[in-house]
């Protein structure tokens, strides 16, 4: 049975034949995956770096504002990515992959999405109960709360815990990606490249 259709691929000038059962991620999923990966890893490193700067040190606020601005940018891109993902199927995994591995991949990706959405949201909430609020590269953004040290610290602690969970999930995810690239050599790694 022929499962292929001729369609105009949005990123190619000439008609391109693609399979209706896709084995690849689309360009928007790939581009968003890598921009968000760089942003999140950068945000985690910046987050730990800036919180180590003693209070009262000149320039500390600069790093906090930079973290908040890139954090908001990451949050918006993450929501776009989630929207894209909810409206597009992930490519099928190879039939040769053991069931436990396929379901671990599915659930670890779901967890990554959950914590990716939670982290900027909770960061924004924590900053909304702080007198400084959130500025996006100097532009003040709506405050979701009021000055309240208890709620600021509550969401601040949650931001710290979620950040650590996200970092752990990312380490596992990257190790799994390299297992596919170097040990399994099943083309899974390359699916996120082109
Ligand atoms: C994907 C996005 C983000 C990631 C991965 C991330 C990660 C982190 C990490 C690892 C820390 C250091 C651990 C801690 O003490 O909490 C941190 C701190 C912080 N983040 Fe984020 N963050 C993100 C987004 C945001 C956003 C959107 C805001 C606010 C608009 C924000 C505000 C803060 C603040 C104020 C701190 C310092 C907390 C403190 O002083 O204890 N973050 N972030
Ligand atoms: C902050 C860092 C990262 C996050 C949050 C993240 C998140 C994700 C998520 C949620 C997916 C599932 C895509 C979907 O089905 O919608 C995915 C797929 C993938 N990621 Fe990442 N990723 C990160 C970094 C990396 C890095 C550094 C690598 C490689 C070294 C990588 C390699 C891959 C590969 C190969 C896939 C495709 C897996 C498949 O085809 O089933 N990721 N990533």
mmCIF file of C-alpha atoms and ligand atoms in Angstrom:
data_model
loop_
_atom_site.group_PDB
_atom_site.id
_atom_site.type_symbol
_atom_site.label_atom_id
_atom_site.label_comp_id
_atom_site.label_asym_id
_atom_site.label_seq_id
_atom_site.Cartn_x
_atom_site.Cartn_y
_atom_site.Cartn_z
ATOM 1 C CA UNK A 1 0.000 0.000 0.000
ATOM 2 C CA UNK A 2 1.323 3.433 -0.870
ATOM 3 C CA UNK A 3 1.579 5.581 2.299
ATOM 4 C CA UNK A 4 3.283 8.512 0.532
ATOM 5 C CA UNK A 5 1.691 11.717 -0.674
ATOM 6 C CA UNK A 6 3.115 14.541 -2.757
ATOM 7 C CA UNK A 7 2.933 17.802 -0.831
ATOM 8 C CA UNK A 8 4.682 21.145 -0.996
ATOM 9 C CA UNK A 9 7.160 20.993 1.889
ATOM 10 C CA UNK A 10 7.038 24.398 3.673
ATOM 11 C CA UNK A 11 10.846 24.687 3.851
ATOM 12 C CA UNK A 12 11.644 23.517 0.303
ATOM 13 C CA UNK A 13 10.962 25.440 -2.907
ATOM 14 C CA UNK A 14 10.016 22.414 -5.038
ATOM 15 C CA UNK A 15 7.384 19.731 -4.377
ATOM 16 C CA UNK A 16 8.762 17.134 -2.035
ATOM 17 C CA UNK A 17 7.536 13.629 -1.366
ATOM 18 C CA UNK A 18 7.169 12.816 2.302
ATOM 19 C CA UNK A 19 5.786 9.740 4.001
ATOM 20 C CA UNK A 20 2.508 10.123 5.887
ATOM 21 C CA UNK A 21 4.102 7.939 8.601
ATOM 22 C CA UNK A 22 6.871 10.393 9.493
ATOM 23 C CA UNK A 23 10.163 9.134 10.914
ATOM 24 C CA UNK A 24 11.508 12.630 11.459
ATOM 25 C CA UNK A 25 10.757 15.689 13.545
ATOM 26 C CA UNK A 26 9.655 18.741 11.517
ATOM 27 C CA UNK A 27 12.002 21.759 11.232
ATOM 28 C CA UNK A 28 10.050 23.853 13.821
ATOM 29 C CA UNK A 29 10.356 21.052 16.416
ATOM 30 C CA UNK A 30 14.102 20.721 15.747
ATOM 31 C CA UNK A 31 14.843 24.467 15.770
ATOM 32 C CA UNK A 32 12.802 25.009 18.959
ATOM 33 C CA UNK A 33 14.397 21.953 20.642
ATOM 34 C CA UNK A 34 17.926 23.338 20.203
ATOM 35 C CA UNK A 35 17.181 27.015 20.975
ATOM 36 C CA UNK A 36 15.341 25.960 24.156
ATOM 37 C CA UNK A 37 18.095 23.472 25.103
ATOM 38 C CA UNK A 38 20.746 26.230 24.905
ATOM 39 C CA UNK A 39 18.508 28.667 26.821
ATOM 40 C CA UNK A 40 17.657 26.196 29.608
ATOM 41 C CA UNK A 41 21.234 25.002 30.123
ATOM 42 C CA UNK A 42 22.375 28.658 30.118
ATOM 43 C CA UNK A 43 19.608 29.589 32.601
ATOM 44 C CA UNK A 44 20.570 26.789 34.985
ATOM 45 C CA UNK A 45 24.257 27.811 34.942
ATOM 46 C CA UNK A 46 23.383 31.515 35.279
ATOM 47 C CA UNK A 47 20.880 30.725 38.067
ATOM 48 C CA UNK A 48 23.505 28.957 40.197
ATOM 49 C CA UNK A 49 26.182 31.546 39.351
ATOM 50 C CA UNK A 50 24.077 34.599 40.262
ATOM 51 C CA UNK A 51 22.684 33.154 43.518
ATOM 52 C CA UNK A 52 26.320 32.645 44.649
ATOM 53 C CA UNK A 53 27.046 36.387 44.302
ATOM 54 C CA UNK A 54 26.862 37.951 47.810
ATOM 55 C CA UNK A 55 23.976 40.405 48.330
ATOM 56 C CA UNK A 56 25.109 44.038 47.934
ATOM 57 C CA UNK A 57 27.784 43.196 45.309
ATOM 58 C CA UNK A 58 27.603 45.752 42.445
ATOM 59 C CA UNK A 59 26.327 44.084 39.261
ATOM 60 C CA UNK A 60 24.346 41.355 41.058
ATOM 61 C CA UNK A 61 21.033 42.883 39.896
ATOM 62 C CA UNK A 62 22.293 42.842 36.286
ATOM 63 C CA UNK A 63 22.613 39.036 36.356
ATOM 64 C CA UNK A 64 19.201 38.622 38.047
ATOM 65 C CA UNK A 65 17.536 40.819 35.402
ATOM 66 C CA UNK A 66 19.361 38.950 32.620
ATOM 67 C CA UNK A 67 18.156 35.624 34.102
ATOM 68 C CA UNK A 68 14.572 36.873 34.338
ATOM 69 C CA UNK A 69 14.604 38.264 30.759
ATOM 70 C CA UNK A 70 16.028 35.103 29.165
ATOM 71 C CA UNK A 71 13.778 33.045 31.471
ATOM 72 C CA UNK A 72 10.662 34.784 30.142
ATOM 73 C CA UNK A 73 11.946 34.311 26.577
ATOM 74 C CA UNK A 74 12.527 30.600 27.287
ATOM 75 C CA UNK A 75 9.041 30.333 28.834
ATOM 76 C CA UNK A 76 7.350 31.757 25.726
ATOM 77 C CA UNK A 77 9.352 29.471 23.390
ATOM 78 C CA UNK A 78 8.578 26.461 25.614
ATOM 79 C CA UNK A 79 4.836 27.222 25.383
ATOM 80 C CA UNK A 80 5.136 27.506 21.583
ATOM 81 C CA UNK A 81 6.967 24.185 21.506
ATOM 82 C CA UNK A 82 4.351 22.522 23.678
ATOM 83 C CA UNK A 83 1.604 23.874 21.413
ATOM 84 C CA UNK A 84 3.439 22.542 18.364
ATOM 85 C CA UNK A 85 3.913 19.163 20.026
ATOM 86 C CA UNK A 86 0.273 18.890 21.099
ATOM 87 C CA UNK A 87 -0.789 19.429 17.509
ATOM 88 C CA UNK A 88 1.864 17.214 15.858
ATOM 89 C CA UNK A 89 2.759 13.566 16.417
ATOM 90 C CA UNK A 90 6.291 12.588 17.409
ATOM 91 C CA UNK A 91 7.917 10.303 14.839
ATOM 92 C CA UNK A 92 7.363 6.612 15.516
ATOM 93 C CA UNK A 93 10.158 4.809 17.369
ATOM 94 C CA UNK A 94 11.778 1.838 15.603
ATOM 95 C CA UNK A 95 9.748 -1.361 16.032
ATOM 96 C CA UNK A 96 12.941 -3.114 17.152
ATOM 97 C CA UNK A 97 13.149 -0.972 20.297
ATOM 98 C CA UNK A 98 12.152 -2.886 23.505
ATOM 99 C CA UNK A 99 8.761 -1.818 24.924
ATOM 100 C CA UNK A 100 10.268 -0.690 28.251
ATOM 101 C CA UNK A 101 12.700 1.601 26.420
ATOM 102 C CA UNK A 102 10.007 3.139 24.206
ATOM 103 C CA UNK A 103 7.762 3.836 27.196
ATOM 104 C CA UNK A 104 10.701 5.222 29.261
ATOM 105 C CA UNK A 105 11.493 7.590 26.365
ATOM 106 C CA UNK A 106 7.845 8.680 26.137
ATOM 107 C CA UNK A 107 7.506 9.324 29.863
ATOM 108 C CA UNK A 108 10.867 11.050 30.250
ATOM 109 C CA UNK A 109 9.904 13.423 27.423
ATOM 110 C CA UNK A 110 6.559 14.093 29.122
ATOM 111 C CA UNK A 111 8.342 14.857 32.393
ATOM 112 C CA UNK A 112 10.750 17.180 30.585
ATOM 113 C CA UNK A 113 7.768 19.109 29.188
ATOM 114 C CA UNK A 114 6.094 19.312 32.633
ATOM 115 C CA UNK A 115 9.211 20.658 34.366
ATOM 116 C CA UNK A 116 10.112 22.903 31.414
ATOM 117 C CA UNK A 117 6.726 24.630 31.740
ATOM 118 C CA UNK A 118 6.760 24.705 35.556
ATOM 119 C CA UNK A 119 10.231 26.233 35.955
ATOM 120 C CA UNK A 120 9.718 29.639 34.241
ATOM 121 C CA UNK A 121 6.151 29.862 35.630
ATOM 122 C CA UNK A 122 7.289 29.349 39.218
ATOM 123 C CA UNK A 123 10.277 31.706 38.647
ATOM 124 C CA UNK A 124 7.862 34.376 37.419
ATOM 125 C CA UNK A 125 5.585 33.815 40.431
ATOM 126 C CA UNK A 126 8.518 34.036 42.848
ATOM 127 C CA UNK A 127 9.598 37.361 41.290
ATOM 128 C CA UNK A 128 5.998 38.641 41.319
ATOM 129 C CA UNK A 129 5.892 38.464 45.130
ATOM 130 C CA UNK A 130 9.156 40.438 45.249
ATOM 131 C CA UNK A 131 9.310 44.245 45.254
ATOM 132 C CA UNK A 132 11.572 44.182 42.134
ATOM 133 C CA UNK A 133 9.022 42.385 39.897
ATOM 134 C CA UNK A 134 10.014 41.223 36.405
ATOM 135 C CA UNK A 135 11.537 43.355 33.645
ATOM 136 C CA UNK A 136 11.991 41.986 30.123
ATOM 137 C CA UNK A 137 15.265 43.595 29.010
ATOM 138 C CA UNK A 138 14.230 46.771 30.885
ATOM 139 C CA UNK A 139 10.485 46.686 30.049
ATOM 140 C CA UNK A 140 8.390 46.109 33.216
ATOM 141 C CA UNK A 141 6.044 43.114 32.835
ATOM 142 C CA UNK A 142 2.744 42.561 34.695
ATOM 143 C CA UNK A 143 3.212 41.554 38.320
ATOM 144 C CA UNK A 144 1.174 38.400 39.122
ATOM 145 C CA UNK A 145 1.275 39.119 42.880
ATOM 146 C CA UNK A 146 2.157 41.670 45.551
ATOM 147 C CA UNK A 147 5.085 42.115 47.894
ATOM 148 C CA UNK A 148 4.986 39.056 50.155
ATOM 149 C CA UNK A 149 8.231 37.535 51.519
ATOM 150 C CA UNK A 150 6.505 34.255 52.515
ATOM 151 C CA UNK A 151 5.137 33.547 49.013
ATOM 152 C CA UNK A 152 8.345 34.851 47.385
ATOM 153 C CA UNK A 153 10.380 32.314 49.379
ATOM 154 C CA UNK A 154 7.834 29.523 48.859
ATOM 155 C CA UNK A 155 7.947 29.901 45.069
ATOM 156 C CA UNK A 156 11.691 30.619 45.283
ATOM 157 C CA UNK A 157 12.275 27.274 47.037
ATOM 158 C CA UNK A 158 10.029 25.521 44.496
ATOM 159 C CA UNK A 159 12.073 27.155 41.681
ATOM 160 C CA UNK A 160 15.242 25.736 43.243
ATOM 161 C CA UNK A 161 13.810 22.185 43.615
ATOM 162 C CA UNK A 162 12.264 22.151 40.117
ATOM 163 C CA UNK A 163 15.561 23.482 38.699
ATOM 164 C CA UNK A 164 17.446 20.555 40.285
ATOM 165 C CA UNK A 165 14.881 18.013 38.986
ATOM 166 C CA UNK A 166 15.036 19.556 35.496
ATOM 167 C CA UNK A 167 18.851 19.444 35.528
ATOM 168 C CA UNK A 168 18.749 15.744 36.536
ATOM 169 C CA UNK A 169 16.240 14.907 33.781
ATOM 170 C CA UNK A 170 18.424 16.743 31.249
ATOM 171 C CA UNK A 171 21.539 14.771 32.285
ATOM 172 C CA UNK A 172 19.612 11.472 31.871
ATOM 173 C CA UNK A 173 18.180 12.715 28.535
ATOM 174 C CA UNK A 174 21.633 13.657 27.177
ATOM 175 C CA UNK A 175 23.127 10.316 28.328
ATOM 176 C CA UNK A 176 20.270 8.492 26.571
ATOM 177 C CA UNK A 177 20.832 10.560 23.407
ATOM 178 C CA UNK A 178 24.535 9.592 23.366
ATOM 179 C CA UNK A 179 23.667 5.923 24.039
ATOM 180 C CA UNK A 180 21.596 6.017 20.828
ATOM 181 C CA UNK A 181 24.391 7.791 18.949
ATOM 182 C CA UNK A 182 27.358 5.708 20.105
ATOM 183 C CA UNK A 183 26.033 2.321 21.279
ATOM 184 C CA UNK A 184 22.681 1.599 19.594
ATOM 185 C CA UNK A 185 23.531 3.551 16.398
ATOM 186 C CA UNK A 186 19.835 3.452 15.499
ATOM 187 C CA UNK A 187 19.503 6.943 13.999
ATOM 188 C CA UNK A 188 17.446 8.294 16.951
ATOM 189 C CA UNK A 189 20.058 10.974 17.699
ATOM 190 C CA UNK A 190 20.040 12.141 14.070
ATOM 191 C CA UNK A 191 16.235 12.597 14.166
ATOM 192 C CA UNK A 192 16.770 15.771 16.190
ATOM 193 C CA UNK A 193 19.394 17.140 13.788
ATOM 194 C CA UNK A 194 17.785 17.309 10.339
HETATM 195 C C1 LIG B 1 13.558 27.757 31.899
HETATM 196 C C2 LIG B 1 13.671 28.798 32.641
HETATM 197 C C3 LIG B 1 14.440 28.881 33.918
HETATM 198 C C4 LIG B 1 15.395 28.055 34.448
HETATM 199 C C5 LIG B 1 15.934 26.750 33.880
HETATM 200 C C6 LIG B 1 15.797 28.648 35.715
HETATM 201 C C7 LIG B 1 16.749 28.109 36.559
HETATM 202 C C8 LIG B 1 17.164 28.684 37.748
HETATM 203 C C9 LIG B 1 18.142 28.122 38.649
HETATM 204 C C10 LIG B 1 18.862 26.787 38.459
HETATM 205 C C11 LIG B 1 18.290 28.974 39.688
HETATM 206 C C12 LIG B 1 19.259 28.807 40.888
HETATM 207 C C13 LIG B 1 18.645 27.967 41.982
HETATM 208 C C14 LIG B 1 17.794 28.799 42.899
HETATM 209 O O1 LIG B 1 18.325 29.306 43.877
HETATM 210 O O2 LIG B 1 16.589 28.946 42.664
HETATM 211 C C15 LIG B 1 17.397 30.094 39.470
HETATM 212 C C16 LIG B 1 17.237 31.172 40.317
HETATM 213 C C17 LIG B 1 16.355 32.202 40.105
HETATM 214 N N1 LIG B 1 15.480 32.351 39.049
HETATM 215 FE FE1 LIG B 1 15.293 31.079 37.496
HETATM 216 N N2 LIG B 1 15.090 29.793 35.915
HETATM 217 C C18 LIG B 1 14.248 29.970 34.857
HETATM 218 C C19 LIG B 1 13.344 31.001 34.651
HETATM 219 C C20 LIG B 1 13.150 32.055 35.530
HETATM 220 C C21 LIG B 1 12.185 33.114 35.342
HETATM 221 C C22 LIG B 1 11.221 33.228 34.168
HETATM 222 C C23 LIG B 1 12.308 33.945 36.406
HETATM 223 C C24 LIG B 1 11.549 35.200 36.730
HETATM 224 C C25 LIG B 1 10.930 35.928 35.846
HETATM 225 C C26 LIG B 1 13.350 33.425 37.261
HETATM 226 C C27 LIG B 1 13.773 33.998 38.430
HETATM 227 C C28 LIG B 1 14.757 33.509 39.236
HETATM 228 C C29 LIG B 1 15.198 34.157 40.464
HETATM 229 C C30 LIG B 1 14.658 35.477 41.032
HETATM 230 C C31 LIG B 1 16.184 33.336 41.015
HETATM 231 C C32 LIG B 1 16.956 33.562 42.306
HETATM 232 C C33 LIG B 1 16.229 32.898 43.433
HETATM 233 C C34 LIG B 1 16.890 33.205 44.759
HETATM 234 O O3 LIG B 1 17.418 34.294 44.915
HETATM 235 O O4 LIG B 1 16.836 32.313 45.612
HETATM 236 N N3 LIG B 1 13.837 32.263 36.693
HETATM 237 N N4 LIG B 1 16.729 29.883 38.286
HETATM 238 C C1 LIG B 2 17.766 21.598 28.140
HETATM 239 C C2 LIG B 2 18.031 20.582 27.449
HETATM 240 C C3 LIG B 2 17.046 19.694 26.724
HETATM 241 C C4 LIG B 2 15.692 19.536 26.857
HETATM 242 C C5 LIG B 2 14.767 20.242 27.832
HETATM 243 C C6 LIG B 2 15.274 18.534 25.891
HETATM 244 C C7 LIG B 2 13.978 18.082 25.703
HETATM 245 C C8 LIG B 2 13.582 17.159 24.774
HETATM 246 C C9 LIG B 2 12.239 16.677 24.584
HETATM 247 C C10 LIG B 2 11.032 17.099 25.422
HETATM 248 C C11 LIG B 2 12.245 15.807 23.557
HETATM 249 C C12 LIG B 2 11.039 15.054 23.006
HETATM 250 C C13 LIG B 2 10.590 15.713 21.765
HETATM 251 C C14 LIG B 2 9.150 15.395 21.425
HETATM 252 O O1 LIG B 2 8.837 14.257 21.147
HETATM 253 O O2 LIG B 2 8.372 16.341 21.434
HETATM 254 C C15 LIG B 2 13.597 15.714 23.084
HETATM 255 C C16 LIG B 2 14.029 14.928 22.049
HETATM 256 C C17 LIG B 2 15.353 14.717 21.752
HETATM 257 N N1 LIG B 2 16.440 15.317 22.348
HETATM 258 FE FE1 LIG B 2 16.407 16.712 23.741
HETATM 259 N N2 LIG B 2 16.377 18.121 25.193
HETATM 260 C C18 LIG B 2 17.477 18.803 25.674
HETATM 261 C C19 LIG B 2 18.776 18.697 25.282
HETATM 262 C C20 LIG B 2 19.231 17.746 24.417
HETATM 263 C C21 LIG B 2 20.610 17.513 24.109
HETATM 264 C C22 LIG B 2 21.781 18.314 24.707
HETATM 265 C C23 LIG B 2 20.645 16.467 23.229
HETATM 266 C C24 LIG B 2 21.814 15.793 22.591
HETATM 267 C C25 LIG B 2 23.016 15.782 23.056
HETATM 268 C C26 LIG B 2 19.275 16.083 22.952
HETATM 269 C C27 LIG B 2 18.877 15.106 22.091
HETATM 270 C C28 LIG B 2 17.583 14.796 21.769
HETATM 271 C C29 LIG B 2 17.213 13.834 20.755
HETATM 272 C C30 LIG B 2 18.161 13.023 19.888
HETATM 273 C C31 LIG B 2 15.814 13.783 20.739
HETATM 274 C C32 LIG B 2 14.933 12.930 19.817
HETATM 275 C C33 LIG B 2 14.511 11.662 20.522
HETATM 276 C C34 LIG B 2 13.568 10.882 19.631
HETATM 277 O O3 LIG B 2 13.681 10.954 18.422
HETATM 278 O O4 LIG B 2 12.695 10.194 20.169
HETATM 279 N N3 LIG B 2 18.433 16.876 23.715
HETATM 280 N N4 LIG B 2 14.403 16.553 23.848
#
